[in-house]
Coordinates of C-alpha atoms and ligand atoms in Angstrom, one line a residue:
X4 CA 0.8 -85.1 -61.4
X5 CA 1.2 -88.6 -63.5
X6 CA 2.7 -91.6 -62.4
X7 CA 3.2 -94.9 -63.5
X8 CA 1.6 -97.9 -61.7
X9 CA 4.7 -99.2 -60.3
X10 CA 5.0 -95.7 -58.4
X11 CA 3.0 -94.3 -55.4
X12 CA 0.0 -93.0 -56.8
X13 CA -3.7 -91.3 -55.5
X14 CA -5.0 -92.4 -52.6
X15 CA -8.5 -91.5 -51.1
X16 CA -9.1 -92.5 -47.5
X17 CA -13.3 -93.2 -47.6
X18 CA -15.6 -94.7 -50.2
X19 CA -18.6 -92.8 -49.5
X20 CA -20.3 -90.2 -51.9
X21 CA -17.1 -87.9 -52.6
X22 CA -14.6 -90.9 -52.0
X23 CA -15.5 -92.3 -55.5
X24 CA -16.2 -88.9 -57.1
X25 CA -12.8 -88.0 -56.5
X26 CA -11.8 -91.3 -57.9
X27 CA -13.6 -91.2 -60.9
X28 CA -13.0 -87.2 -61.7
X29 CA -9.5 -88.0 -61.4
X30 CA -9.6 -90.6 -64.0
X31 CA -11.7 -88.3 -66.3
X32 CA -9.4 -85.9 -65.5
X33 CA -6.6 -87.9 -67.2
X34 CA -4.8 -89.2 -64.2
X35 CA -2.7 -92.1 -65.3
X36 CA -1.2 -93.2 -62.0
X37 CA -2.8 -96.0 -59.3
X38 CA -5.8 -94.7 -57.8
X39 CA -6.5 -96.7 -54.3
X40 CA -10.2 -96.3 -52.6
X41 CA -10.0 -97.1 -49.1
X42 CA -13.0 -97.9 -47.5
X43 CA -13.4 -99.1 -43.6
X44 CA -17.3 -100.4 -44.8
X45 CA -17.6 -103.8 -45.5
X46 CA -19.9 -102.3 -48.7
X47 CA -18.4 -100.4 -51.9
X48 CA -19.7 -97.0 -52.6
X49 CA -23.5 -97.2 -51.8
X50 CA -26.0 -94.3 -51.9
X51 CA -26.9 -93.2 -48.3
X52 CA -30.4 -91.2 -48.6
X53 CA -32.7 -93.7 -49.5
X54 CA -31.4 -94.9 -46.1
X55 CA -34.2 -93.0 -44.2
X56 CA -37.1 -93.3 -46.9
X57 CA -37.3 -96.3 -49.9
X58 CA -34.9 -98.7 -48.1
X59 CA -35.9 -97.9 -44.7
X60 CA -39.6 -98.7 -45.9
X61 CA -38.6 -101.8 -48.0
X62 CA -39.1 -100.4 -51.0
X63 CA -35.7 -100.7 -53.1
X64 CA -33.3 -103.9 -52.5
X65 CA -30.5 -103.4 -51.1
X66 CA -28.4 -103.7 -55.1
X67 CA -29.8 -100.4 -56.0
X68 CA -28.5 -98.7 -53.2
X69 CA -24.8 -99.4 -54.8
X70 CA -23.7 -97.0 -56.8
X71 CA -21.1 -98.4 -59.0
X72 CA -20.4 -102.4 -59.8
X73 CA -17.4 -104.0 -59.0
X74 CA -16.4 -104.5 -62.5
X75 CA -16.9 -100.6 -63.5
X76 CA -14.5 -99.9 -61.2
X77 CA -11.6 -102.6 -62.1
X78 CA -12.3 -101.3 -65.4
X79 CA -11.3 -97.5 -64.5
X80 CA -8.3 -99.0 -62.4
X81 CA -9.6 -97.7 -59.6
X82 CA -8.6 -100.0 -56.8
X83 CA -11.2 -100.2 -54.5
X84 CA -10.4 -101.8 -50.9
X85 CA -13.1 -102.7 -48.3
X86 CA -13.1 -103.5 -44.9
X87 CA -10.2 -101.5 -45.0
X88 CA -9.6 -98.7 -42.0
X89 CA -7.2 -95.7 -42.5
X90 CA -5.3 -95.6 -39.1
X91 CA -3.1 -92.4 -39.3
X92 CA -1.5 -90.3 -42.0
X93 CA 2.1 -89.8 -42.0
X94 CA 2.6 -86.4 -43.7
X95 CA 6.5 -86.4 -43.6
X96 CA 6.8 -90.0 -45.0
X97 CA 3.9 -89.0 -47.6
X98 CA 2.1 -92.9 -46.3
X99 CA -1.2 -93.9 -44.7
X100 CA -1.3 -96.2 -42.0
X101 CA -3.7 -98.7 -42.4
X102 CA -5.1 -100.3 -39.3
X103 CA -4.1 -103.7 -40.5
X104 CA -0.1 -102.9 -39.2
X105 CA 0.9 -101.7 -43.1
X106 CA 1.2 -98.7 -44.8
X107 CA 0.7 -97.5 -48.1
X108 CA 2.5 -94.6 -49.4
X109 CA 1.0 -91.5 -51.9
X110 CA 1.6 -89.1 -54.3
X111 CA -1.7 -87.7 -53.6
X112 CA -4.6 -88.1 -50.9
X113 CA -7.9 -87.2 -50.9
X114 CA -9.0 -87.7 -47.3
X115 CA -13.6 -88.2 -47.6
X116 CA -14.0 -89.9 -44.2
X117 CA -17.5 -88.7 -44.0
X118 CA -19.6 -88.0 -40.5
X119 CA -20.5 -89.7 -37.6
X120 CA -23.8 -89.4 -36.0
X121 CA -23.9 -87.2 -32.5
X122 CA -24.7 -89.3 -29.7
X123 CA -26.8 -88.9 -26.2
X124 CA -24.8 -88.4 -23.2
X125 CA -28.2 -90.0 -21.2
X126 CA -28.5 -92.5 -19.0
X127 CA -29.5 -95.2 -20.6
X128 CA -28.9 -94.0 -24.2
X129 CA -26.3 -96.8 -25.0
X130 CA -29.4 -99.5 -24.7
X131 CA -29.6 -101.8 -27.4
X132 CA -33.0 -100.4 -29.2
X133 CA -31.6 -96.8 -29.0
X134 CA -30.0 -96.2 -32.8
X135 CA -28.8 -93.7 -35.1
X136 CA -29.0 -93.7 -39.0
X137 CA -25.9 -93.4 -41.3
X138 CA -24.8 -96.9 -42.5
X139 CA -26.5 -99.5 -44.3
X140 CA -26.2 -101.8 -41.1
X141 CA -28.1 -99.0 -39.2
X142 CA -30.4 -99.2 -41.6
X143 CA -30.9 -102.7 -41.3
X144 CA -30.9 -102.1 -37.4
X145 CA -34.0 -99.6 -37.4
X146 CA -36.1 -101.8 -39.9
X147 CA -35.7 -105.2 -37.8
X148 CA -36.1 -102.5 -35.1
X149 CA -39.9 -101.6 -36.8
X150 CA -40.5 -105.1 -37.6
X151 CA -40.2 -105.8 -34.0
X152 CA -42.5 -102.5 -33.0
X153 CA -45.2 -103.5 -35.2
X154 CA -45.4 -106.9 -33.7
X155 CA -45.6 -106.1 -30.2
X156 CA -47.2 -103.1 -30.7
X157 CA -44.8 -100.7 -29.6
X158 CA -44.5 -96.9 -30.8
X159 CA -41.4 -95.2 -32.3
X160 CA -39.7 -92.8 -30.4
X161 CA -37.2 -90.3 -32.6
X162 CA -35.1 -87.7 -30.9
X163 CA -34.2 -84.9 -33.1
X164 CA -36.5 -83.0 -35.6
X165 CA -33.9 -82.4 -38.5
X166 CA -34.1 -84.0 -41.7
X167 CA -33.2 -87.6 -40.5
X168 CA -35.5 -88.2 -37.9
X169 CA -38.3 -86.7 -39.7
X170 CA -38.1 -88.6 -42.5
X171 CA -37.4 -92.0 -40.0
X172 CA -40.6 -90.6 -38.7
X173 CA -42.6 -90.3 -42.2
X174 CA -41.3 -93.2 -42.9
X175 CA -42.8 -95.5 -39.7
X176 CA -46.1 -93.8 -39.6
X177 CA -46.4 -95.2 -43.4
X178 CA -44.9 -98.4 -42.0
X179 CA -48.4 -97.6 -39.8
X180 CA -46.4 -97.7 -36.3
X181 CA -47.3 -95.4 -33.9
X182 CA -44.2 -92.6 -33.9
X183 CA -43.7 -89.7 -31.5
X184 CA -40.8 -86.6 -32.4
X185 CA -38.8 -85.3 -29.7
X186 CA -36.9 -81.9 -30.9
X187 CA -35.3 -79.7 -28.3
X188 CA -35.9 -76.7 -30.6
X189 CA -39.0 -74.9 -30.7
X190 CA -39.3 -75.6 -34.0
X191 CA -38.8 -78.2 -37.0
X192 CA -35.7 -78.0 -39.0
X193 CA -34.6 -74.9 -37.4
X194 CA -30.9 -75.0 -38.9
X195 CA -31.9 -75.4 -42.4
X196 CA -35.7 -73.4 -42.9
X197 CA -37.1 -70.1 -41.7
X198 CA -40.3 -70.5 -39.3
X199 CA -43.0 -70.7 -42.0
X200 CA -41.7 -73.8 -43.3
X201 CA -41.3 -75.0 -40.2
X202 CA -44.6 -74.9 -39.0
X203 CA -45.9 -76.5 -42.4
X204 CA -43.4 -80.0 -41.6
X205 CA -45.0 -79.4 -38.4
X206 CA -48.5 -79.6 -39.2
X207 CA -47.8 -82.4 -42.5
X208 CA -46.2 -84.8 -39.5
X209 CA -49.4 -83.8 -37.2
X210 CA -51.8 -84.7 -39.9
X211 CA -50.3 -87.7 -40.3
X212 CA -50.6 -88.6 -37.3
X213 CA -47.2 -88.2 -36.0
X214 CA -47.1 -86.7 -32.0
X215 CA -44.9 -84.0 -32.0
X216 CA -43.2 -82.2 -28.8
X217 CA -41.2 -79.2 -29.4
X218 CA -39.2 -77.6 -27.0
X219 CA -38.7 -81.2 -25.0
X220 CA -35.7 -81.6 -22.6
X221 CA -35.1 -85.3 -21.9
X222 CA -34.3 -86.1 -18.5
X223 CA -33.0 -90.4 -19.2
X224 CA -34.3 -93.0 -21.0
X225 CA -35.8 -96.1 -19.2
X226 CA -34.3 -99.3 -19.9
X227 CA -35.3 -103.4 -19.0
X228 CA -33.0 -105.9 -19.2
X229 CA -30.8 -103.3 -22.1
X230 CA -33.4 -102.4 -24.0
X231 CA -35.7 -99.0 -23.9
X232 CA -38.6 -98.5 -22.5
X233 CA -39.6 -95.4 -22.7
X234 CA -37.9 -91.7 -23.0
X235 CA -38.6 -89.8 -19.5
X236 CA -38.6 -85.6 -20.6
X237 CA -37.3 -83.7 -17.8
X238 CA -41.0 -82.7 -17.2
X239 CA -41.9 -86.4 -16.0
X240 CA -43.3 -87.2 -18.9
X241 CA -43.3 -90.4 -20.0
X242 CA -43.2 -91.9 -24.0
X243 CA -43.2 -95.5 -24.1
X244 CA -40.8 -96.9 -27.0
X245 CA -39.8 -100.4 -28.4
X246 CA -37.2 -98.2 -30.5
X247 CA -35.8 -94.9 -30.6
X248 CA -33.8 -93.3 -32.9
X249 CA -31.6 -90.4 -32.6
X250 CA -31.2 -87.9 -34.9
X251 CA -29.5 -84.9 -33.4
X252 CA -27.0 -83.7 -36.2
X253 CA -23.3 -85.7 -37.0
X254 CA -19.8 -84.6 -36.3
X255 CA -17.2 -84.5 -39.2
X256 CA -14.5 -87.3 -39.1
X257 CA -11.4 -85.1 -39.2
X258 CA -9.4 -87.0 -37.0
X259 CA -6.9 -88.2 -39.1
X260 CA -6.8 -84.3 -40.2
X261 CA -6.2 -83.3 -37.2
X262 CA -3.5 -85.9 -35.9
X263 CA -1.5 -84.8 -39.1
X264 CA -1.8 -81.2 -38.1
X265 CA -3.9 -80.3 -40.7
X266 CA -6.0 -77.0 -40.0
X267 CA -9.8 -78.3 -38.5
X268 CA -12.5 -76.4 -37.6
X269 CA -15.7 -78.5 -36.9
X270 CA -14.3 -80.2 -40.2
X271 CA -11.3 -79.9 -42.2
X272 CA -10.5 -76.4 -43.4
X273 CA -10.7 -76.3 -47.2
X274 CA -11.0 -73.6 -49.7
X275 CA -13.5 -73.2 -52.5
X276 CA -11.4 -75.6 -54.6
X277 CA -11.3 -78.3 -51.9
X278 CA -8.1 -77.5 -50.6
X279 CA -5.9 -78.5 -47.6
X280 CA -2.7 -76.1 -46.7
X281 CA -0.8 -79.4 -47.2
X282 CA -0.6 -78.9 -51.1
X283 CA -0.4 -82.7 -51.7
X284 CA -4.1 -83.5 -49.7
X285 CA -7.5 -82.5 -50.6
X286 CA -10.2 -83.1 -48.4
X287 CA -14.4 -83.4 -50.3
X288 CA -17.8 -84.0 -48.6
X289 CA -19.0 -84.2 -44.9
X290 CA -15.8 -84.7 -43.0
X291 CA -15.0 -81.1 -44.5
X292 CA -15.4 -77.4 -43.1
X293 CA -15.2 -74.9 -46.1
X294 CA -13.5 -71.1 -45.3
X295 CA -14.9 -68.6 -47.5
X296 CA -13.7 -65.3 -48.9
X297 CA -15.2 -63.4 -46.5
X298 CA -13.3 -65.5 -43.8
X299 CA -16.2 -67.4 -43.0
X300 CA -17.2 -70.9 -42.4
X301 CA -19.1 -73.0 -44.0
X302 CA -20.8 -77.0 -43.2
X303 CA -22.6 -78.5 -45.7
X304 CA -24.1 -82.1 -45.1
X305 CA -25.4 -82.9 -49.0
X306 CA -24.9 -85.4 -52.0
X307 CA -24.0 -82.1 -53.9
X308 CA -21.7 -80.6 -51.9
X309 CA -19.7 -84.3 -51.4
X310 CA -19.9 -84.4 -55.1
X311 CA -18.8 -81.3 -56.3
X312 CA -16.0 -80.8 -53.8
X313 CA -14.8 -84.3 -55.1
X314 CA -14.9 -82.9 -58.1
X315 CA -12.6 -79.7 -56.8
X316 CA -10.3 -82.6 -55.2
X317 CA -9.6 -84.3 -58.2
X318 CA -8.8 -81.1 -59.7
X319 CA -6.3 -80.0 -56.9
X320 CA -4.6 -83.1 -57.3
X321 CA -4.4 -82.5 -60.7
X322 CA -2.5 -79.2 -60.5
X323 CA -5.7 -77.1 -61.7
X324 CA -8.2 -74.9 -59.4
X325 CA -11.6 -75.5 -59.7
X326 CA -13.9 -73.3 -57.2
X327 CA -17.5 -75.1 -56.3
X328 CA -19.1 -71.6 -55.8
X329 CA -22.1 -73.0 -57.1
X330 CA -25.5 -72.7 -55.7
X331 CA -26.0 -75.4 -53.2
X332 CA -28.6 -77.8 -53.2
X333 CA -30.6 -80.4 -51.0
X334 CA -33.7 -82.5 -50.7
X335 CA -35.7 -84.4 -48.7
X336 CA -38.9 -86.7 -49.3
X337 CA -41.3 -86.9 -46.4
X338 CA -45.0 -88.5 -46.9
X339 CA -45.2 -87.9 -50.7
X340 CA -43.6 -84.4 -50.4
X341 CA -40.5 -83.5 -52.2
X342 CA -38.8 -80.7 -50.6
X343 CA -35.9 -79.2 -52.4
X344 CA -33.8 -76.5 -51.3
X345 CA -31.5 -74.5 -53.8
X346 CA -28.8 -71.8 -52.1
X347 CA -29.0 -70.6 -48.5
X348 CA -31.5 -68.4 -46.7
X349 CA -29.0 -66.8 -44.5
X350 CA -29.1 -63.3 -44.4
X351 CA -32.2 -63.4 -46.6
X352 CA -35.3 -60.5 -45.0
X353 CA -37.7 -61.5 -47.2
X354 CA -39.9 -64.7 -48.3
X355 CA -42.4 -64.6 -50.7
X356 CA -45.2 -67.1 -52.0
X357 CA -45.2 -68.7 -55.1
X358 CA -48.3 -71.2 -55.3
X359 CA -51.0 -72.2 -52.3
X360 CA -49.0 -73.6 -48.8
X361 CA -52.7 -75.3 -48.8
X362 CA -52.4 -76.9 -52.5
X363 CA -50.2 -79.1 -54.5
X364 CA -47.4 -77.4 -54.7
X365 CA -45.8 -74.5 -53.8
X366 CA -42.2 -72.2 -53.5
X367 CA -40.8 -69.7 -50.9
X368 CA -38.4 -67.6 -52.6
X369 CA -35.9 -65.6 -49.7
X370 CA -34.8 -62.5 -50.3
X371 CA -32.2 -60.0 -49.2
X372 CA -33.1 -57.0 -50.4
X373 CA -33.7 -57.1 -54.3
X374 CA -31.1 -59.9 -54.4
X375 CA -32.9 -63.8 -54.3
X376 CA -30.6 -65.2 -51.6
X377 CA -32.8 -69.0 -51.4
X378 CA -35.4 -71.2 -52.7
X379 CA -37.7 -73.8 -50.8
X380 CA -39.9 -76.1 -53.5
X381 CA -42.6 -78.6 -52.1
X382 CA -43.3 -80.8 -54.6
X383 CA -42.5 -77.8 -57.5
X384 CA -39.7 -79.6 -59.2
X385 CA -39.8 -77.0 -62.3
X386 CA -39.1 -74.1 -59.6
X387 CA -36.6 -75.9 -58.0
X388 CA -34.3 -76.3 -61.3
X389 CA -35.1 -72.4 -62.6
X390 CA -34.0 -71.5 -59.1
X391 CA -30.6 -73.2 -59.3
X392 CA -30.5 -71.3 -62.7
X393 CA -31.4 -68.5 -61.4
X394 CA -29.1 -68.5 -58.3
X395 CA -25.9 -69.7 -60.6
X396 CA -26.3 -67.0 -63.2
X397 CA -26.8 -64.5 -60.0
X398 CA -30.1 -63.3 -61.4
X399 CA -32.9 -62.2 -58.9
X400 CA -36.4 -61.9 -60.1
X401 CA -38.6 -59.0 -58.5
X402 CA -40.5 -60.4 -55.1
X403 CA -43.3 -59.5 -57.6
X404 CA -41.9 -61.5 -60.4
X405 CA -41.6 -64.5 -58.0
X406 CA -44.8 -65.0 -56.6
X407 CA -46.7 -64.3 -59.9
X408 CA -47.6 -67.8 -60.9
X409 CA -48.2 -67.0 -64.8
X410 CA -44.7 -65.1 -64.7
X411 CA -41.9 -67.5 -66.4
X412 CA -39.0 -66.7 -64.6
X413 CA -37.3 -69.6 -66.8
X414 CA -37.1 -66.7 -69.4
X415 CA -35.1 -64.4 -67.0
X416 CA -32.4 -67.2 -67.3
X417 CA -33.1 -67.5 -71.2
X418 CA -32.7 -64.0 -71.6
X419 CA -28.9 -63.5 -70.7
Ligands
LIG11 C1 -29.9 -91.5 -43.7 C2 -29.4 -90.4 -44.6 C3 -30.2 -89.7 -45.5 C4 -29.7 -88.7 -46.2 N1 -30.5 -88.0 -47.1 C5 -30.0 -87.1 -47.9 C6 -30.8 -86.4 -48.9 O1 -32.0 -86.7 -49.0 N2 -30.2 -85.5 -49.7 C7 -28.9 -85.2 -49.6 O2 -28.4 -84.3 -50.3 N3 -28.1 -85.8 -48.6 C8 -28.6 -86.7 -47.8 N4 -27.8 -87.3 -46.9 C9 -26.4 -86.8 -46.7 C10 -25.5 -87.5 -47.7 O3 -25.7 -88.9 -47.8 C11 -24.0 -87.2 -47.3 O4 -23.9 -85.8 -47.3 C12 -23.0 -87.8 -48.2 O5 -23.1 -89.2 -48.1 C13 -21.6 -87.4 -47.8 O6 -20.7 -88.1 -48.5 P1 -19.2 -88.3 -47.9 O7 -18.5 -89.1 -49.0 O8 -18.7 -87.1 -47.4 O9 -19.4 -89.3 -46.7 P2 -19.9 -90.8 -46.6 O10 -20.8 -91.1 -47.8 O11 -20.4 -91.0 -45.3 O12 -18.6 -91.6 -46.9 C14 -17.5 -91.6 -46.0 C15 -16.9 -93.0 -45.9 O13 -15.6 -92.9 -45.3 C16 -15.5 -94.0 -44.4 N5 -14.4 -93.8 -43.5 C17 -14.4 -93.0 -42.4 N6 -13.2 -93.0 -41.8 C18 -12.5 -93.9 -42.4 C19 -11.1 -94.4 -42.2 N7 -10.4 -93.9 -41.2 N8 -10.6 -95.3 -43.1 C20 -11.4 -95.7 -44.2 N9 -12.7 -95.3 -44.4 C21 -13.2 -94.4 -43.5 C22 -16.9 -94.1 -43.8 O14 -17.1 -95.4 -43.2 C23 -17.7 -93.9 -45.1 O15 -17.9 -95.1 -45.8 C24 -28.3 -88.4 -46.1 C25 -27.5 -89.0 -45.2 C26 -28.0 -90.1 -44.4 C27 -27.1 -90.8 -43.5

């Protein structure tokens, strides 16, 4: 696909993560038509995680968080619109509908509209003090929100033990506010690690001084004048809040998808190479739900999954197929502990030990049979690479192999 300037060219509906990956790969790719970033932020492209750790504790200004200047882009051509809101897409007249009244039409959409955070359906949940975490305003919310905690001397309240809230939670204890976790589950990050881990996030928060309740049913939250109080657990217990922040998972915008009777499943259906059935629209990152060979579903909610389906987008667009079967890969940072996960522990049997769960450092390695499905690292940044290695060249050390500490399983990768 090439078109001149004067021509309908690629447009991407969301700047996030995989908005401007697509835009870029496309250019890399050797597109030579308009590319048009549409973003419904006020903000260009700006990174999201430090949202809930370095920014969230006041430790990076707000320029680092952007990802590319202004300049950069005019310089790649990419035409990058703020404050600009996709409205509908128009399939048949190949346009989008921007919420402004005018439409703009395409050659080629990449639709990256991201996730929204899930909300409580409580009483009392839409009080001013009760916030989620996914835009820099938010962000900006919850830290004027701890500002005012610490002053009067009011705890923290999150709701929701997944990755968010915990590390909103690491994150005001070392602000020194008093912080309590609320997480339905009866355990920590029960989506994303097997119980072991678990119960070590558990006990890090504890020692730090974090109150933890798991298994909590909230009954409603208490309110004064619109503000929380205090969160009320169906059990009549009662924890006083000047804030509290929900973190209880997101829900893929695929709204637009869906209108335009695109396939959506808990996200837009794509395949491996970022794929809509409409062959002129690719879809990348959170707003997406990926069907694998097998006919399964899969919902990732990563950096590296927005990026490299952008980068499967781009292809698409540009008439080539390029799979992202590669291992995925997350991380989180909670009170001075990396964690970083490398492919998925589903199906896996087995988990074995590399290092001291008590020490510095250490790696849980899940198996499925003989076959490493899954790595967990705390703080073991050299496993966490070999892993990935590992994982992408489908090599599987022996259990023994893995949790022999003198055993380089570097050279396993070195030896193919
Ligand atoms: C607080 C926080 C911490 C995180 N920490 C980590 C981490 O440690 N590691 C990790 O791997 N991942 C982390 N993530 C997840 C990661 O940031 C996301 O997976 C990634 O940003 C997804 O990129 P995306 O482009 O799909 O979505 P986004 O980056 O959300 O971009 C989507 C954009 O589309 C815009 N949009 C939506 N609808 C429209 C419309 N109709 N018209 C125009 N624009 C629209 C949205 O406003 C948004 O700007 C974190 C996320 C958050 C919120």
């Amino acid at each position: 696909m090439s078109e001149s300037a004067a021509q309908p060219g690629i447009v991407i509906v969301g700047a996030g993560q995989a908005g401007l990956q697509a835009a870029e790969s496309l250019r890399a790719g050797g597109y030579q038509g308009s590319i048009t970033l549409l973003g419904d932020e006020h903000h260009g492209p700006y990174h999201r995680p430090p949202l809930s750790k370095a920014w969230l504790a006041g430790e990076v200004e707000a320029s680092q968080l952007v990802m590319r200047a202004p300049e950069l882009l005019a310089r790649k051509g990419i035409d990058l619109r703020t404050d600009t809101r996709v409205a509908a897409i128009d399939r048949g007249g190949r346009l989008v509908q921007l919420a402004d009244g005018t439409a703009l039409p395409y050659a080629g959409l990449v639709i990256a509209t991201g996730a929204t955070p899930r909300l409580l359906s409580l009483p009392g949940a839409d009080a001013a003090n009760v916030l989620a975490l996914r835009s820099r305003e938010d962000g900006a919310a919850i830290s004027d929100a701890f500002v005012h905690c610490r002053a009067h001397n009011r705890p923290v309240v999150v709701i929701g033990g997944g990755f968010i809230g915990l590390e909103v939670a690491a994150t005001a204890r070392k602000l020194g506010l008093s912080v309590t976790v609320l997480e339905a589950a009866p355990r920590l990050l029960a989506r994303a690690l097997t119980p072991r881990l678990s119960d070590w996030f558990a006990d890090l928060h504890r020692g730090h001084g974090v109150q933890l309740v798991l298994g909590a049913r909230i009954g409603h939250i208490e309110t004064e004048g619109g503000y929380a109080t205090a969160v009320l657990a169906a059990d009549g217990t009662r924890y006083p809040a000047g804030l509290v922040v929900v973190g209880i998972g997101v829900t893929a915008n695929d709204r637009l998808a869906r209108v335009a009777g695109l396939e959506c499943d808990r996200g837009i259906v794509v395949d491996d190479c970022a794929r809509t059935a409409d062959p002129l629209i690719a879809a990348a990152g959170d707003c997406t739900a990926r069907r694998l060979p097998d006919g399964g579903m899969l919902r990732l909610e990563s950096v590296n999954n927005a990026t490299e389906q952008a980068k499967s987008a781009a292809a698409a667009l540009l008439g080539q197929a390029r799979a992202f079967t590669g291992t995925p890969w997350f991380w989180s940072d909670q009170f001075g502990w990396k964690l970083q996960m490398a492919g998925l522990a589903a199906g896996a049997d087995r988990v074995v030990l590399r290092g001291d769960m008590q020490g510095a450092s250490f790696s849980l390695y899940h198996f499925q049979g003989d076959t490493l499905r899954s790595v967990d690292s705390l703080n073991a940044a050299r496993d966490h690479l070999t892993a990935r290695k590992l994982l992408d060249a489908g090599l599987s050390p022996t259990p023994a192999q893995a949790a022999d500490r003198a055993f380089d399983l570097g050279g396993l990768v070195a030896k193919t």
